[in-house]
MMTF fields as JSON, N, C-alpha, C and O atoms, coordinates in Angstrom:
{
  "mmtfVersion": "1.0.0",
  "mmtfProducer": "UNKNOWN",
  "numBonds": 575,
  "numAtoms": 576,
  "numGroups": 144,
  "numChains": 1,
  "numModels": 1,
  "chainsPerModel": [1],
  "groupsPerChain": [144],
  "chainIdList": ["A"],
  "bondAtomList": [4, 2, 8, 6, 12, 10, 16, 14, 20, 18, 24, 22, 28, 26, 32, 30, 36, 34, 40, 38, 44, 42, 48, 46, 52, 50, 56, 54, 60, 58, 64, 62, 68, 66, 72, 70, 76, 74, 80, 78, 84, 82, 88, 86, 92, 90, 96, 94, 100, 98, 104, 102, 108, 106, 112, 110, 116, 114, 120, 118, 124, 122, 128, 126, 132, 130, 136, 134, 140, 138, 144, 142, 148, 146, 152, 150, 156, 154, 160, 158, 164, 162, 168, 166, 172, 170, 176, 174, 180, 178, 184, 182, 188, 186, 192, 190, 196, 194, 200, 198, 204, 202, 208, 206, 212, 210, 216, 214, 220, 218, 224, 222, 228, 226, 232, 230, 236, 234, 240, 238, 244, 242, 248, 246, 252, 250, 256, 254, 260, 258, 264, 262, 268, 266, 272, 270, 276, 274, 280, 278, 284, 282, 288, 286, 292, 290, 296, 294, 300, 298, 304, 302, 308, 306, 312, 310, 316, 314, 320, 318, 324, 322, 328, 326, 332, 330, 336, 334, 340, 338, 344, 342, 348, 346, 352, 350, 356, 354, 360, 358, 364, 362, 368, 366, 372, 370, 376, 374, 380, 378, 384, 382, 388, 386, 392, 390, 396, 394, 400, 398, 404, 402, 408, 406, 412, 410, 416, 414, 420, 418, 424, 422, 428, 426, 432, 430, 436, 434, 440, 438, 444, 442, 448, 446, 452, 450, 456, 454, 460, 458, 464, 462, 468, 466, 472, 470, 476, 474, 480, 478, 484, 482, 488, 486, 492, 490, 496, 494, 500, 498, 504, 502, 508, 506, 512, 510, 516, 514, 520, 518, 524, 522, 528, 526, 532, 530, 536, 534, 540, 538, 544, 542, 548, 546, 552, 550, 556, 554, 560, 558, 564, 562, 568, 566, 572, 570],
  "bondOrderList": [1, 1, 1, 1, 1, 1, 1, 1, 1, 1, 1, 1, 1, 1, 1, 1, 1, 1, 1, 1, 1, 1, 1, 1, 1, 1, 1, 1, 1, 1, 1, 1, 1, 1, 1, 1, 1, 1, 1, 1, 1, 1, 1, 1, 1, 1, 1, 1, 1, 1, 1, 1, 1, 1, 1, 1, 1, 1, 1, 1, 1, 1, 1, 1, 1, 1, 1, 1, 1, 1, 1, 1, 1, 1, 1, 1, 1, 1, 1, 1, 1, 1, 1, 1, 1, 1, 1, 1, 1, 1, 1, 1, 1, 1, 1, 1, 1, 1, 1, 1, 1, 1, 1, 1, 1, 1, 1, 1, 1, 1, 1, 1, 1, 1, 1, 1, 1, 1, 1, 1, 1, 1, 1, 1, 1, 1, 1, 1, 1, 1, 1, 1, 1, 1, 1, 1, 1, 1, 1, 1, 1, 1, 1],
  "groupList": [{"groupName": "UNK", "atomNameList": ["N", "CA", "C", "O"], "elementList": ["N", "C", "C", "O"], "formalChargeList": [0, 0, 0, 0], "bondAtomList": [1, 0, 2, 1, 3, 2], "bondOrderList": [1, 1, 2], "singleLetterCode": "X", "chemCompType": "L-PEPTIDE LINKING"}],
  "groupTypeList": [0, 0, 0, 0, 0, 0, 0, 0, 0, 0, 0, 0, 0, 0, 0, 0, 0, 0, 0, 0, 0, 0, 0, 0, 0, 0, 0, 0, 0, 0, 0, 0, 0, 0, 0, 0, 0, 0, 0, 0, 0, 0, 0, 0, 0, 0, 0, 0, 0, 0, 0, 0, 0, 0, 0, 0, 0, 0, 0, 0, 0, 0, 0, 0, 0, 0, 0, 0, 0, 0, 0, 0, 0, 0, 0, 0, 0, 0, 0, 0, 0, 0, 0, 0, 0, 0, 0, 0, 0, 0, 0, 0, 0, 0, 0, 0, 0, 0, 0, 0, 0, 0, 0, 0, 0, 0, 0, 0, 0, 0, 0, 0, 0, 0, 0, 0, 0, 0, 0, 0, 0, 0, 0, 0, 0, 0, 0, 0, 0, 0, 0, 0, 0, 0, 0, 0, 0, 0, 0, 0, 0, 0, 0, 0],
  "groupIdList": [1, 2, 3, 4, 5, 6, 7, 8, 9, 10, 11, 12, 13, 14, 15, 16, 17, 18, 19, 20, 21, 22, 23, 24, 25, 26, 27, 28, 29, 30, 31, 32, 33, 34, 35, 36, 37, 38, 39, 40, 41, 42, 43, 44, 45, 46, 47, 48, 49, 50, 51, 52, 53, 54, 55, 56, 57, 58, 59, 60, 61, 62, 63, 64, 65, 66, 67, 68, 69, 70, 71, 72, 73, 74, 75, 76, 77, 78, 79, 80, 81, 82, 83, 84, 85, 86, 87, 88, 89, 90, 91, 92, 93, 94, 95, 96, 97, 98, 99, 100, 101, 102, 103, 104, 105, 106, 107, 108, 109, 110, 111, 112, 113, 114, 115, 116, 117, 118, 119, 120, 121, 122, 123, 124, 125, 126, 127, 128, 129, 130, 131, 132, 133, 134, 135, 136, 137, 138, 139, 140, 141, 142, 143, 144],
  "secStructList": [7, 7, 7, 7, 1, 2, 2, 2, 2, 2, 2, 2, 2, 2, 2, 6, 6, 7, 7, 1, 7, 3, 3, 3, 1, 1, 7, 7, 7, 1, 1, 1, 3, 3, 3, 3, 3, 3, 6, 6, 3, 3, 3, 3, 3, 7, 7, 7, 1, 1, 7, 7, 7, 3, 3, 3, 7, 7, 1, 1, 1, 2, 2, 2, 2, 2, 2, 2, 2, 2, 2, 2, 6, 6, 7, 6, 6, 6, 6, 3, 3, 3, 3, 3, 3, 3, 7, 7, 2, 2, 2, 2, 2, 2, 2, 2, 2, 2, 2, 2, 6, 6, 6, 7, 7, 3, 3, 3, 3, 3, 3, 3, 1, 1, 1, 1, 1, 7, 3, 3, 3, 3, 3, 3, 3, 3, 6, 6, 6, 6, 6, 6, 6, 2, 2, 2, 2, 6, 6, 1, 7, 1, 7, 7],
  "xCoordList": [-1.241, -1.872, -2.965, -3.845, -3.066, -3.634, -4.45, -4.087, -6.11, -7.261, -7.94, -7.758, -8.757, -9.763, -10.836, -11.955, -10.622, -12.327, -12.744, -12.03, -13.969, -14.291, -13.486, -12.764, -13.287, -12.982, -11.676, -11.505, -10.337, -9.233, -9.559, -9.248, -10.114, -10.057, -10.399, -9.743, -11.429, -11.862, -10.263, -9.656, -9.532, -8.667, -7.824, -7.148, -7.348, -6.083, -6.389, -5.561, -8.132, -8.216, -8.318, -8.458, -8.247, -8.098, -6.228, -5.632, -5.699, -3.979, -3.545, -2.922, -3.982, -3.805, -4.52, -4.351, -5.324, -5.734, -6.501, -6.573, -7.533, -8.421, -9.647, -10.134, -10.292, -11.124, -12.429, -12.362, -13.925, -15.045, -16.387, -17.578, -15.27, -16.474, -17.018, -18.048, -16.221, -17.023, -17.381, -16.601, -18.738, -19.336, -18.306, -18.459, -17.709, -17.044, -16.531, -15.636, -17.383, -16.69, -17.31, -18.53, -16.944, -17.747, -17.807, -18.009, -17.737, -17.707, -19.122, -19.741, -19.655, -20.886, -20.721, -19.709, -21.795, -21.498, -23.389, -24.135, -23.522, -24.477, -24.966, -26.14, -24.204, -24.547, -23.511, -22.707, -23.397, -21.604, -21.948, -23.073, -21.044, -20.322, -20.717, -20.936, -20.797, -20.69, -20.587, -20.631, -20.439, -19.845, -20.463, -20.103, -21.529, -22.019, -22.393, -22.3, -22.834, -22.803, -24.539, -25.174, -25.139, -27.007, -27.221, -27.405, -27.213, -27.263, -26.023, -25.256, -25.848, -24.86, -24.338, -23.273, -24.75, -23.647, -23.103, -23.563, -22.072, -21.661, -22.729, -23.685, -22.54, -22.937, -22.472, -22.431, -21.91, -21.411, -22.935, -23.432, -23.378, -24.069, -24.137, -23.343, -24.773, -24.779, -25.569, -25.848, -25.79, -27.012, -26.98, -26.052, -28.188, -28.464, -29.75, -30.746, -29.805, -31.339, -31.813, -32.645, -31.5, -31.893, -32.754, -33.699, -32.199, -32.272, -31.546, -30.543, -31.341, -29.986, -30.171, -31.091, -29.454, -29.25, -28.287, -27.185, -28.364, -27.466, -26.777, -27.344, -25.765, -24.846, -24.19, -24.4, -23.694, -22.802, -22.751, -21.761, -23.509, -23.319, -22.148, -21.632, -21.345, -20.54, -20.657, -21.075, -20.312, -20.332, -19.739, -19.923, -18.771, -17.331, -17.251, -17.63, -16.733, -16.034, -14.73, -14.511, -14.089, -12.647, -13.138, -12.587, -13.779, -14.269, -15.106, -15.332, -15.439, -16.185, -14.988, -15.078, -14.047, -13.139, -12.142, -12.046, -11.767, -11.288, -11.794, -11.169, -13.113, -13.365, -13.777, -13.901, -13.976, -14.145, -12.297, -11.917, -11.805, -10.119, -9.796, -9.277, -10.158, -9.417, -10.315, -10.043, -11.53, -12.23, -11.803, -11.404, -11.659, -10.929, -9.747, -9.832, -8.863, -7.769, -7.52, -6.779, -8.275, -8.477, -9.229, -9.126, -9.86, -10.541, -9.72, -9.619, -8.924, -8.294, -8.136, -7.131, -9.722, -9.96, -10.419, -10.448, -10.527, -10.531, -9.624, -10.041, -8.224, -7.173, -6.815, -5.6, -7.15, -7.093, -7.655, -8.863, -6.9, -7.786, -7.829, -6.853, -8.955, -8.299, -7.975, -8.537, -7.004, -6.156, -6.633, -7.052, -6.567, -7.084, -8.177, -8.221, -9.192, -10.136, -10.146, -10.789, -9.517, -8.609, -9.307, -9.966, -9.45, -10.174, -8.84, -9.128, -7.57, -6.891, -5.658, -5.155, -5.024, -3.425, -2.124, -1.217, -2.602, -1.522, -1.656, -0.602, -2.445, -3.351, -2.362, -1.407, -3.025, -2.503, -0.711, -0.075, -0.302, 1.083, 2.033, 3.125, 0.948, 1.93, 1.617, 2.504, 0.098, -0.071, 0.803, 1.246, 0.916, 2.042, 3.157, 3.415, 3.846, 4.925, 5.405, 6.488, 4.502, 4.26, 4.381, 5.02, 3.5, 3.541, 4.743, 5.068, 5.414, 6.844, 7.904, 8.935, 7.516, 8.886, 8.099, 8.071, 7.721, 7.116, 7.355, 7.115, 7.669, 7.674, 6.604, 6.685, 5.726, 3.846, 3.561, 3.146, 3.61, 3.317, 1.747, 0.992, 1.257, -0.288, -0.625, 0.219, -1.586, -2.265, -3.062, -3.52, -3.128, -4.622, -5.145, -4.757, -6.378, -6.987, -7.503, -7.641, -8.304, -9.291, -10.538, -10.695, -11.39, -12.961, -13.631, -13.145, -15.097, -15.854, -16.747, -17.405, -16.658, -17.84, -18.634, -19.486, -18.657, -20.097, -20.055, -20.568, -19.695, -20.065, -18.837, -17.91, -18.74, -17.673, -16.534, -15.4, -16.484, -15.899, -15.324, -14.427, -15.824, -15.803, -14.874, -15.504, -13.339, -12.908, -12.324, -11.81, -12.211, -11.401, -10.697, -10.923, -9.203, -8.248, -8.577, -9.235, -8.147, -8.547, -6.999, -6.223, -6.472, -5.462, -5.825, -6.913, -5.159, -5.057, -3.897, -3.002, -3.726, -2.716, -3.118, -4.293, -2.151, -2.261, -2.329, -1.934, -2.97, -3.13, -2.872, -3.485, -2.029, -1.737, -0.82, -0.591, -0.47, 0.145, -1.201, -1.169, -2.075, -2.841, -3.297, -4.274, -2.461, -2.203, -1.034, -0.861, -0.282, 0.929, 0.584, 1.312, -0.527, -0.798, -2.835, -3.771, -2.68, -4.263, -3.995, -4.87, -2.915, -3.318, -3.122, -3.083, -3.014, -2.776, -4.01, -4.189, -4.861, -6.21, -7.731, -8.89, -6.824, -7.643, -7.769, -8.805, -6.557, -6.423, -6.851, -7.769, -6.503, -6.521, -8.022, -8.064, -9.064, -10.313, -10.881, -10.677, -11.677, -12.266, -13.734, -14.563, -14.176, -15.11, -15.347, -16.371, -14.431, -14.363, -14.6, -14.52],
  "yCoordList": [-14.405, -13.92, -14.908, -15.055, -15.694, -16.6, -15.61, -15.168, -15.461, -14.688, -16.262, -16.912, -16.602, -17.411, -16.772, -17.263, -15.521, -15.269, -13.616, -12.946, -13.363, -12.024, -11.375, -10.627, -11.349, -10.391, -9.802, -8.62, -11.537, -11.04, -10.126, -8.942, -10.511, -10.048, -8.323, -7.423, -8.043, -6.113, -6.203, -5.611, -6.548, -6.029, -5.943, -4.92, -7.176, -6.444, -5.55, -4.67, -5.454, -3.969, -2.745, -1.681, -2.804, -1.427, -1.325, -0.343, -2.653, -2.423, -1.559, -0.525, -2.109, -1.209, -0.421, -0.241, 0.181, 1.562, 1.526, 2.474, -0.165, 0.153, 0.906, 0.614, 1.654, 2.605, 1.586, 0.523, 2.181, 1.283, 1.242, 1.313, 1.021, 0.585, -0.918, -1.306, -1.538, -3.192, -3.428, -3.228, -3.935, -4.607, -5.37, -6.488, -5.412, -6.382, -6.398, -5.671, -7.497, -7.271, -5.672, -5.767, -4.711, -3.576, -2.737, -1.631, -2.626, -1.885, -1.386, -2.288, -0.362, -0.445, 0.425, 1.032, 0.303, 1.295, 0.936, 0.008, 2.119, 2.217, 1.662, 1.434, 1.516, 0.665, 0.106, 0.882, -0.969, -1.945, -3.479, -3.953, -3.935, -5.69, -5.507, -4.38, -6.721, -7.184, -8.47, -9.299, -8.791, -10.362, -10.651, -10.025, -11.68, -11.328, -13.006, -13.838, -13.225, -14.869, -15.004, -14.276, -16.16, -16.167, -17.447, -18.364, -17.628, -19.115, -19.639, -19.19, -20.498, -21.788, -21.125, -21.579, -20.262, -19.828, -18.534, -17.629, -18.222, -17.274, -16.255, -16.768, -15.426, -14.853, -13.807, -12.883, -13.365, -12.206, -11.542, -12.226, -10.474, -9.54, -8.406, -7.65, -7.813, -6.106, -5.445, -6.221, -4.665, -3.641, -2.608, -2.525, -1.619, -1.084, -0.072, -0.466, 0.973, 1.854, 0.667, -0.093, 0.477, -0.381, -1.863, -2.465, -2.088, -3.498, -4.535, -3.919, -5.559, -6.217, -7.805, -8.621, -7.751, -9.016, -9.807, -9.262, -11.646, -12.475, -12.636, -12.814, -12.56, -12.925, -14.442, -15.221, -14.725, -16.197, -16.809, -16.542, -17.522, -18.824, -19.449, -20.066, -19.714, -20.126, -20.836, -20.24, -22.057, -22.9, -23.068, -23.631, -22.323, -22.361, -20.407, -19.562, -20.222, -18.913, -18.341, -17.334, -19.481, -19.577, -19.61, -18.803, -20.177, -19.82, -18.448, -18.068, -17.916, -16.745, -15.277, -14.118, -15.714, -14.485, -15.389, -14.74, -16.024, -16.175, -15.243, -14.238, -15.61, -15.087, -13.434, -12.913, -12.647, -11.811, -10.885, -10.019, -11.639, -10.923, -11.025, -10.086, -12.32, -11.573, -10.87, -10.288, -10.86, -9.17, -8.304, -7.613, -7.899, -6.706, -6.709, -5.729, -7.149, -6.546, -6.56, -5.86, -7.455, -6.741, -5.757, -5.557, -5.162, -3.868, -2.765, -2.256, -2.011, -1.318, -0.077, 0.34, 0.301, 1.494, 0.597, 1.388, 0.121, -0.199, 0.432, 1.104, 0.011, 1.063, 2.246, 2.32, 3.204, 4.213, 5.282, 5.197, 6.614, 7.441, 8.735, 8.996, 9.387, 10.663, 11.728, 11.965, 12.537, 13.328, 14.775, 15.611, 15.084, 15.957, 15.799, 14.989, 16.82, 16.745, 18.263, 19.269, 18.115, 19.654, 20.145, 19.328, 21.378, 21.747, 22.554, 22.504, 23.215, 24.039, 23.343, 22.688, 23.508, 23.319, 23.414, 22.703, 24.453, 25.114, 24.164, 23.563, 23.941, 23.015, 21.732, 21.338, 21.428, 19.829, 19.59, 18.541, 20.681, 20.609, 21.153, 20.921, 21.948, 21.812, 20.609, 19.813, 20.336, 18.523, 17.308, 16.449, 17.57, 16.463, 16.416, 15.536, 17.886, 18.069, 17.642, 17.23, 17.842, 17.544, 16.45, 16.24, 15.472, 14.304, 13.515, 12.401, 14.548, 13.531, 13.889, 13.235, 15.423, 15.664, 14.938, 15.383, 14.03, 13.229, 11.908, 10.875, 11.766, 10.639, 9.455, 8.234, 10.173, 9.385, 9.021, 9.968, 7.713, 7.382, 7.442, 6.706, 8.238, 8.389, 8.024, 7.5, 8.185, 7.62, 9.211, 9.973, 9.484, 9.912, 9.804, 9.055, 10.927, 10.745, 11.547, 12.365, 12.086, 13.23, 12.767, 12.27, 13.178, 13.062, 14.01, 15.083, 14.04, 15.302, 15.219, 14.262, 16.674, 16.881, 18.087, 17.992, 19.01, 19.578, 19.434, 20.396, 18.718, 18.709, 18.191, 17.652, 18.28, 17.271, 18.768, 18.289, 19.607, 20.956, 21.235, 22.062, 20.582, 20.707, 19.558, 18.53, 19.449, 18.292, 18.711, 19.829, 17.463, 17.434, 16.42, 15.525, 16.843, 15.744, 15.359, 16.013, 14.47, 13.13, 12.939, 12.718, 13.03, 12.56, 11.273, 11.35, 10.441, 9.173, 8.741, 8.554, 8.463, 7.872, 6.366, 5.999, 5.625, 3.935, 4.122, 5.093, 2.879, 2.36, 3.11, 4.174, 2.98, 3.857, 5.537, 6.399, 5.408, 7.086, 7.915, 9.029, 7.553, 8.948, 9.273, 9.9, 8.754, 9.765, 10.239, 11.088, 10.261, 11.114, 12.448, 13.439, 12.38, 13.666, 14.308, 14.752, 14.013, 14.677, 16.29, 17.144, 16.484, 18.047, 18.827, 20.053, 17.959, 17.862, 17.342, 17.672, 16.86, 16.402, 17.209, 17.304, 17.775, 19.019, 20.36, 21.026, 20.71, 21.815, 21.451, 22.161, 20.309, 20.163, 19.167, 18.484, 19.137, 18.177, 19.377, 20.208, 19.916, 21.232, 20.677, 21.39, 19.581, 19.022, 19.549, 20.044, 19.327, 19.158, 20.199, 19.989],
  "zCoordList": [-58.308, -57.094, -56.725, -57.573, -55.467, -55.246, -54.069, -52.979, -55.084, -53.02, -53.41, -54.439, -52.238, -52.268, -51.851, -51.998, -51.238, -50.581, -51.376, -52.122, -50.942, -51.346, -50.605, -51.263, -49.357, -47.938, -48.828, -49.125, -49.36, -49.532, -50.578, -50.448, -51.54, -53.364, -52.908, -53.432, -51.944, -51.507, -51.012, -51.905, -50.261, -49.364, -50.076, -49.968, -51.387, -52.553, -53.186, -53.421, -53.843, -54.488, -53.743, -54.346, -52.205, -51.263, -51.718, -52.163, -51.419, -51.172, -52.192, -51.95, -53.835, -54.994, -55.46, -56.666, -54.96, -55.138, -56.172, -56.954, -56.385, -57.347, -57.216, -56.124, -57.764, -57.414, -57.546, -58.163, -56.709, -56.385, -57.144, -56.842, -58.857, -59.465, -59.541, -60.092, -58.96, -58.562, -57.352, -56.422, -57.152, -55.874, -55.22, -55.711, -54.713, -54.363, -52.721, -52.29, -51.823, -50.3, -49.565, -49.434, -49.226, -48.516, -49.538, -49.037, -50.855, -52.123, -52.683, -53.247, -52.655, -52.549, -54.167, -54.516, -54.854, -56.397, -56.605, -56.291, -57.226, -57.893, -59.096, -59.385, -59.601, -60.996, -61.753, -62.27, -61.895, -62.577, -62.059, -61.898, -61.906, -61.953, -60.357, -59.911, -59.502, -58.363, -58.112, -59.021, -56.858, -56.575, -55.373, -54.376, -55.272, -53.9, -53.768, -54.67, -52.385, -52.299, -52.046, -51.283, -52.916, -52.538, -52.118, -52.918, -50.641, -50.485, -50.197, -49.345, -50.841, -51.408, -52.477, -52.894, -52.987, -54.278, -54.495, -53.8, -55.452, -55.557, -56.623, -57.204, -56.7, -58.091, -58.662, -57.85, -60.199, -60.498, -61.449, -62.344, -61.157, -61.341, -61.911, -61.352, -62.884, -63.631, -62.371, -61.457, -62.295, -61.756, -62.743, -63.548, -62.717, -63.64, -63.605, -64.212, -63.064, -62.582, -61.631, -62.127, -60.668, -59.794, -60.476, -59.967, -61.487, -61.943, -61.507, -61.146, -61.298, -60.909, -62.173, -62.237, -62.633, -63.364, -63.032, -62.968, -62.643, -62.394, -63.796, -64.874, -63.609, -64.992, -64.847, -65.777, -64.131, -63.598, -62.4, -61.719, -61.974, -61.237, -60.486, -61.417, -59.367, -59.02, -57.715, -56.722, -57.684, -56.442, -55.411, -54.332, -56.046, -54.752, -54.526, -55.337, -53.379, -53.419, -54.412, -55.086, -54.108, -54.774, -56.36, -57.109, -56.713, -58.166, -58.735, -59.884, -57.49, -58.345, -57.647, -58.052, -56.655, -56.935, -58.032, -59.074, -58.07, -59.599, -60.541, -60.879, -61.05, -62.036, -61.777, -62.886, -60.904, -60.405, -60.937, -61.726, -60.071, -60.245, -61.78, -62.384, -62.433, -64.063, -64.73, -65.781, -64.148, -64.756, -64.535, -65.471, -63.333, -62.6, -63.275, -64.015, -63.427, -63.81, -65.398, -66.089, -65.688, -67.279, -67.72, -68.931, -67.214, -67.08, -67.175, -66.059, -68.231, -68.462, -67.148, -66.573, -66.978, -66.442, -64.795, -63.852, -64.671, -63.19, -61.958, -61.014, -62.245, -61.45, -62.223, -62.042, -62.967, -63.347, -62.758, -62.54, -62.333, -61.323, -62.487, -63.191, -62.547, -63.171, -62.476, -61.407, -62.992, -62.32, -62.9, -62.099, -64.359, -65.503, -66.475, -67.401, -66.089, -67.06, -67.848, -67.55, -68.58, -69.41, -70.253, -70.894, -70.564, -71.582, -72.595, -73.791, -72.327, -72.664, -72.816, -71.904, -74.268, -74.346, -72.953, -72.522, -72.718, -71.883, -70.57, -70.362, -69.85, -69.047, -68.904, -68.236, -69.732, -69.863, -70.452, -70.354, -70.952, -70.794, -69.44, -68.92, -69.272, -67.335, -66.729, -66.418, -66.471, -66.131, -66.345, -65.582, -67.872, -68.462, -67.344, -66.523, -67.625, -67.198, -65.56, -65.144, -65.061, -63.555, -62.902, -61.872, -63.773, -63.887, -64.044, -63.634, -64.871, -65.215, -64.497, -64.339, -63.862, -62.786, -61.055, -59.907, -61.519, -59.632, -60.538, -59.913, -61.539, -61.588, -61.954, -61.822, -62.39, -62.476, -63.631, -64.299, -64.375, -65.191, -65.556, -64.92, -66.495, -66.861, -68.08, -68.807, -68.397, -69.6, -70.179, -69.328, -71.34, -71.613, -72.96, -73.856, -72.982, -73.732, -74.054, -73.145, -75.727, -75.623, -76.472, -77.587, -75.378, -76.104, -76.329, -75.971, -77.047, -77.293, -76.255, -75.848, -75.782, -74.506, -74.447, -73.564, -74.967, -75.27, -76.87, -77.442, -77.466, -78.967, -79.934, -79.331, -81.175, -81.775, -81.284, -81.279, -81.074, -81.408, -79.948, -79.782, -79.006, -77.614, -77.177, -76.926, -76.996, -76.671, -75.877, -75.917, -74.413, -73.137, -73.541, -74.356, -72.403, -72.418, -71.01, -70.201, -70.888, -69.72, -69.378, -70.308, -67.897, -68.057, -66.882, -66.312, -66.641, -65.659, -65.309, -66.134, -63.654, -63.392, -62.902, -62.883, -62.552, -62.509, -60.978, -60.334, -60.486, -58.486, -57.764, -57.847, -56.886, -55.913, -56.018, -55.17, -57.57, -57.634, -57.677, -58.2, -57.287, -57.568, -55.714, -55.304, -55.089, -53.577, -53.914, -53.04, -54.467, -54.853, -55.575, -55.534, -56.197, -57.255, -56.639, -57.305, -55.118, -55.105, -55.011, -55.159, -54.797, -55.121, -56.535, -56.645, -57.517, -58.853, -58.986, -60.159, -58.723, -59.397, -58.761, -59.164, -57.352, -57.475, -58.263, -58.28, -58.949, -59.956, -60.942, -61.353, -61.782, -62.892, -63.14, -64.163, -62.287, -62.556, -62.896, -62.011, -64.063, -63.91, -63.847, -64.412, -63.285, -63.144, -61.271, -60.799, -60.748, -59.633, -58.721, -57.51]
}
């Protein structure tokens, strides 16, 4: 995949449905990675409680969405949307199930969330299937 500019690199992560945890182009986030130009140069950036730290230097555009894009997509969780934040067996096996009669390849996971005793499953789908499943991530986010 050849972008040279910021404009393209926001407009392929709108095409695939990466979600806006990187600065990047009209991407606005509160706190993460960004890519922004100061001057004559590029720069990739943390922010952080309204801290901002320069991390890398770049002279060209084409060099800092370079390096911008193989972050992004090595970022496991970058295009990952969640769909299920489960607390119950039963839950997350109709989810599963759902998932696999549409066809939606997901990922998950379970962590502890009010305590070691307290575990949610996490479910996630990849880029653009998760407009295929928003009325599945409205039932099943019990966050939401």
């Amino acid at each position: 995949m050849e972008l040279s500019t910021i404009r393209q690199l926001d407009q392929w992560m709108t095409e695939n449905c990466y979600n806006d945890t990187y600065a990047v182009g009209s991407r606005s986030i509160h706190e993460g990675y960004g890519l922004s130009q100061s001057g004559s140069q590029y720069v990739w950036y943390y922010t952080e409680r309204g801290e901002c730290q320069n991390l890398h230097y770049f002279l060209t555009e084409q060099e800092a969405v370079d390096f911008a894009f193989k972050t992004i997509t090595a970022d496991k969780f970058a295009n990952r949307h969640l769909v299920g934040f489960i607390k119950d067996k039963a839950s997350e096996t109709e989810l599963v199930a759902e998932l696999d009669k549409r066809n939606v390849v997901f990922w998950k996971d379970d962590i502890p969330y009010g305590g070691l005793t307290d575990r949610r499953t996490r479910i996630f789908v990849f880029g653009c299937d998760v407009e295929r499943v928003l009325d599945l991530q409205t039932k099943y986010d019990i966050r939401s």
